[in-house]
Amino acid sequence: RIVDVSHGRSRDSARRVIDADGLTLAPGLIDLHSHADFTLPAFPGARNSLSQGVTSEVLGNCSWSPAPISPDPGLARSMRDISTGIGPDLDWAWTDTRSFLARLDAARPAVNCLPLVGHAAIRVAAMGMDERPPTQSQMDLMVSTLRASLDAGAWGFSTGLVYPPSSFASADEIHALAREVAAVGGLYASHVRDEGDHALRAVEEAIATAAVTGVRLQISHLKTAGTRNRGAVRHSLAAIRAARAAGLVVHCDVYPYEAMSTFLSQALPPWVLHGGVDELVARLASAGIRSRIGHDIDHGLPGWPNLVSSVGGWGTVFITHTESSDLAWARGRWLTELAEERGRTPLELVLWLLEADRAATVMILFGLDPDDVRAVLRAPFAGIGSDQLGVVSDDATVHPRAYGSFARVVGPIVREGVFTLEEAIRRMTSLSASIIGLTDRGRIARGMVADLVLFDATRVRDEATYEHPGRLASGIESVVLGGRIVVDHTDLTDTHAGRVLCRAPSAG
């Protein structure tokens, strides 16, 4: 804990004095949007986060969390299958949220972990990958499972309404679960149903959930994708401002890059994804189905965002991850270059990769307007999240946001004049803490937990690139986590100082 904040206290009793002349001291940074719950159990070091001054991460976003998982072997396999690609092959030696959090804490992660519980995990455990409304007994099971996860320490729950099976859920289903979260003062984080042509409608759906249930809402990585939607993010920002003016508690998060990252399977029409991974792979073996997929991608479907088409075609796609080591040749390469090398069309290669890799392939898509990204960054209710996934080793091919988001914001983004240094720090500390409900971090004050970062504001910057995503940020001098020095003059000295931070039952 911080025991004193002053200029006049004697140094005589200090075991260590750090010379911070010319440097900036801030609270430890909080990553509002991380998927590291799928990587930290096996790779707890988190050097990508510590090297940027991040000391706490909010996990379980976009409907994905490793727990709960059904005791039924078939349902458990479905959850493991659709999660493949987010992280390594975990042992899945848990059943409920409580046992998973114990497993994560035992791994001694390098950062503090604040868990959300994912809607996909809850739904699969109750009814598998069925594309239909739940029965009353299944809905009751989802509610009770969510309650148990909240009682175990989850800070709320998340949806990823573009991903099956969450995409099968109606507003009524989400409302029923959001009411449980609202009852304990928890957070609802939503990757909304559409981030392209109908992004505003999707944001309004999320806001309606907050209005109907009273839940606190966090809209994940707010954006509008696609060349024809440039500038449209202002409508979503206006909707959030209106909701806040009406008294709703609504925030969003953003990462400071013009490229997205998601499963390669998101390039396919939604009907191809129904039924889970086994059915998807079986469909891709059919020449007739492949032909139909090509037709739908070329001509579109009513209500389908057609993600790749909206961002300009296959030339914007960069492959980052394959689960199969036999497909490692595709990692860190442009899709069109790979297709040309192998004498295939880009679509033929995509379908072959997804079949061979059992839909676990991850891509980067270049399709966000820089002015739109900065418009969200300027919004005072926007926190910062890395949306990191797949950091399974120091040389993993990932989106550079995993290694650079926070250094980019506090460095180049501030120096560009998007906002002041003080405002940047607020977005990544006290604002983030208040959004999730964390009361003892995010500020430098007597009695607060001593999570701190010391950096050179004149030279801090992200060094990670799309071609070299694992380069560590520069300019971060020291990081203190819970009173322990974990980065000392840029050297990582302790990668086991973090812990799982559970929501107190009395928080509601």
PDB file of N, CA and C in Angstrom, residues 399-435:
ATOM      1  N   HIS A 399      -1.246  -9.570 -33.055  1.00  0.00           N
ATOM      2  CA  HIS A 399      -1.458  -8.159 -33.387  1.00  0.00           C
ATOM      3  C   HIS A 399      -0.519  -7.328 -32.504  1.00  0.00           C
ATOM      4  N   PRO A 400       0.156  -6.322 -33.066  1.00  0.00           N
ATOM      5  CA  PRO A 400       1.091  -5.534 -32.245  1.00  0.00           C
ATOM      6  C   PRO A 400       0.427  -4.795 -31.092  1.00  0.00           C
ATOM      7  N   ARG A 401      -0.898  -4.703 -31.100  1.00  0.00           N
ATOM      8  CA  ARG A 401      -1.580  -4.038 -29.977  1.00  0.00           C
ATOM      9  C   ARG A 401      -1.304  -4.749 -28.654  1.00  0.00           C
ATOM     10  N   ALA A 402      -0.965  -6.046 -28.705  1.00  0.00           N
ATOM     11  CA  ALA A 402      -0.673  -6.786 -27.476  1.00  0.00           C
ATOM     12  C   ALA A 402       0.578  -6.265 -26.793  1.00  0.00           C
ATOM     13  N   TYR A 403       1.493  -5.705 -27.558  1.00  0.00           N
ATOM     14  CA  TYR A 403       2.764  -5.216 -27.020  1.00  0.00           C
ATOM     15  C   TYR A 403       2.871  -3.690 -27.043  1.00  0.00           C
ATOM     16  N   GLY A 404       1.906  -3.008 -27.677  1.00  0.00           N
ATOM     17  CA  GLY A 404       2.121  -1.590 -27.877  1.00  0.00           C
ATOM     18  C   GLY A 404       1.005  -0.636 -27.557  1.00  0.00           C
ATOM     19  N   SER A 405      -0.213  -1.124 -27.243  1.00  0.00           N
ATOM     20  CA  SER A 405      -1.367  -0.223 -27.129  1.00  0.00           C
ATOM     21  C   SER A 405      -1.144   0.911 -26.138  1.00  0.00           C
ATOM     22  N   PHE A 406      -0.675   0.591 -24.948  1.00  0.00           N
ATOM     23  CA  PHE A 406      -0.592   1.588 -23.881  1.00  0.00           C
ATOM     24  C   PHE A 406       0.595   2.514 -24.083  1.00  0.00           C
ATOM     25  N   ALA A 407       1.709   1.964 -24.557  1.00  0.00           N
ATOM     26  CA  ALA A 407       2.853   2.813 -24.869  1.00  0.00           C
ATOM     27  C   ALA A 407       2.528   3.744 -26.028  1.00  0.00           C
ATOM     28  N   ARG A 408       1.741   3.300 -26.974  1.00  0.00           N
ATOM     29  CA  ARG A 408       1.352   4.142 -28.097  1.00  0.00           C
ATOM     30  C   ARG A 408       0.465   5.296 -27.629  1.00  0.00           C
ATOM     31  N   VAL A 409      -0.460   5.006 -26.722  1.00  0.00           N
ATOM     32  CA  VAL A 409      -1.359   6.057 -26.232  1.00  0.00           C
ATOM     33  C   VAL A 409      -0.587   7.097 -25.437  1.00  0.00           C
ATOM     34  N   VAL A 410       0.222   6.660 -24.475  1.00  0.00           N
ATOM     35  CA  VAL A 410       0.894   7.604 -23.583  1.00  0.00           C
ATOM     36  C   VAL A 410       2.068   8.292 -24.277  1.00  0.00           C
ATOM     37  N   GLY A 411       2.503   7.733 -25.414  1.00  0.00           N
ATOM     38  CA  GLY A 411       3.610   8.311 -26.155  1.00  0.00           C
ATOM     39  C   GLY A 411       3.167   9.025 -27.419  1.00  0.00           C
ATOM     40  N   PRO A 412       3.184   8.356 -28.571  1.00  0.00           N
ATOM     41  CA  PRO A 412       2.863   9.027 -29.837  1.00  0.00           C
ATOM     42  C   PRO A 412       1.489   9.680 -29.882  1.00  0.00           C
ATOM     43  N   ILE A 413       0.463   9.040 -29.328  1.00  0.00           N
ATOM     44  CA  ILE A 413      -0.881   9.626 -29.386  1.00  0.00           C
ATOM     45  C   ILE A 413      -0.931  10.948 -28.604  1.00  0.00           C
ATOM     46  N   VAL A 414      -0.295  10.972 -27.440  1.00  0.00           N
ATOM     47  CA  VAL A 414      -0.227  12.220 -26.668  1.00  0.00           C
ATOM     48  C   VAL A 414       0.592  13.260 -27.418  1.00  0.00           C
ATOM     49  N   ARG A 415       1.719  12.849 -27.974  1.00  0.00           N
ATOM     50  CA  ARG A 415       2.585  13.814 -28.656  1.00  0.00           C
ATOM     51  C   ARG A 415       1.956  14.345 -29.938  1.00  0.00           C
ATOM     52  N   GLU A 416       1.004  13.597 -30.503  1.00  0.00           N
ATOM     53  CA  GLU A 416       0.251  14.095 -31.662  1.00  0.00           C
ATOM     54  C   GLU A 416      -0.775  15.145 -31.263  1.00  0.00           C
ATOM     55  N   GLY A 417      -1.067  15.249 -29.969  1.00  0.00           N
ATOM     56  CA  GLY A 417      -2.029  16.232 -29.504  1.00  0.00           C
ATOM     57  C   GLY A 417      -3.460  15.741 -29.450  1.00  0.00           C
ATOM     58  N   VAL A 418      -3.663  14.405 -29.506  1.00  0.00           N
ATOM     59  CA  VAL A 418      -5.025  13.869 -29.419  1.00  0.00           C
ATOM     60  C   VAL A 418      -5.640  14.218 -28.073  1.00  0.00           C
ATOM     61  N   PHE A 419      -4.854  14.107 -27.009  1.00  0.00           N
ATOM     62  CA  PHE A 419      -5.236  14.593 -25.677  1.00  0.00           C
ATOM     63  C   PHE A 419      -3.968  14.804 -24.868  1.00  0.00           C
ATOM     64  N   THR A 420      -4.118  15.361 -23.686  1.00  0.00           N
ATOM     65  CA  THR A 420      -2.961  15.648 -22.845  1.00  0.00           C
ATOM     66  C   THR A 420      -2.434  14.372 -22.194  1.00  0.00           C
ATOM     67  N   LEU A 421      -1.228  14.463 -21.677  1.00  0.00           N
ATOM     68  CA  LEU A 421      -0.658  13.341 -20.950  1.00  0.00           C
ATOM     69  C   LEU A 421      -1.520  12.994 -19.747  1.00  0.00           C
ATOM     70  N   GLU A 422      -1.989  14.026 -19.030  1.00  0.00           N
ATOM     71  CA  GLU A 422      -2.812  13.779 -17.844  1.00  0.00           C
ATOM     72  C   GLU A 422      -4.097  13.040 -18.214  1.00  0.00           C
ATOM     73  N   GLU A 423      -4.711  13.438 -19.333  1.00  0.00           N
ATOM     74  CA  GLU A 423      -5.933  12.781 -19.765  1.00  0.00           C
ATOM     75  C   GLU A 423      -5.663  11.340 -20.199  1.00  0.00           C
ATOM     76  N   ALA A 424      -4.557  11.121 -20.869  1.00  0.00           N
ATOM     77  CA  ALA A 424      -4.193   9.753 -21.260  1.00  0.00           C
ATOM     78  C   ALA A 424      -4.065   8.858 -20.038  1.00  0.00           C
ATOM     79  N   ILE A 425      -3.396   9.358 -19.007  1.00  0.00           N
ATOM     80  CA  ILE A 425      -3.230   8.576 -17.787  1.00  0.00           C
ATOM     81  C   ILE A 425      -4.577   8.312 -17.130  1.00  0.00           C
ATOM     82  N   ARG A 426      -5.445   9.321 -17.089  1.00  0.00           N
ATOM     83  CA  ARG A 426      -6.784   9.111 -16.496  1.00  0.00           C
ATOM     84  C   ARG A 426      -7.518   7.989 -17.218  1.00  0.00           C
ATOM     85  N   ARG A 427      -7.434   7.964 -18.528  1.00  0.00           N
ATOM     86  CA  ARG A 427      -8.157   6.946 -19.297  1.00  0.00           C
ATOM     87  C   ARG A 427      -7.695   5.532 -18.963  1.00  0.00           C
ATOM     88  N   MET A 428      -6.422   5.396 -18.605  1.00  0.00           N
ATOM     89  CA  MET A 428      -5.839   4.072 -18.402  1.00  0.00           C
ATOM     90  C   MET A 428      -5.714   3.701 -16.936  1.00  0.00           C
ATOM     91  N   THR A 429      -6.209   4.595 -16.042  1.00  0.00           N
ATOM     92  CA  THR A 429      -6.058   4.328 -14.604  1.00  0.00           C
ATOM     93  C   THR A 429      -7.375   4.554 -13.860  1.00  0.00           C
ATOM     94  N   SER A 430      -7.630   5.784 -13.446  1.00  0.00           N
ATOM     95  CA  SER A 430      -8.806   6.025 -12.601  1.00  0.00           C
ATOM     96  C   SER A 430     -10.113   5.774 -13.339  1.00  0.00           C
ATOM     97  N   LEU A 431     -10.194   6.142 -14.626  1.00  0.00           N
ATOM     98  CA  LEU A 431     -11.414   5.857 -15.381  1.00  0.00           C
ATOM     99  C   LEU A 431     -11.630   4.355 -15.492  1.00  0.00           C
ATOM    100  N   SER A 432     -10.589   3.635 -15.867  1.00  0.00           N
ATOM    101  CA  SER A 432     -10.696   2.183 -16.016  1.00  0.00           C
ATOM    102  C   SER A 432     -11.097   1.527 -14.705  1.00  0.00           C
ATOM    103  N   ALA A 433     -10.497   1.969 -13.609  1.00  0.00           N
ATOM    104  CA  ALA A 433     -10.829   1.402 -12.301  1.00  0.00           C
ATOM    105  C   ALA A 433     -12.292   1.646 -11.955  1.00  0.00           C
ATOM    106  N   SER A 434     -12.795   2.838 -12.263  1.00  0.00           N
ATOM    107  CA  SER A 434     -14.194   3.133 -11.929  1.00  0.00           C
ATOM    108  C   SER A 434     -15.151   2.353 -12.812  1.00  0.00           C
ATOM    109  N   ILE A 435     -14.785   2.114 -14.067  1.00  0.00           N
ATOM    110  CA  ILE A 435     -15.646   1.345 -14.973  1.00  0.00           C
ATOM    111  C   ILE A 435     -15.822  -0.078 -14.462  1.00  0.00           C
TER     112      ILE A 435
END
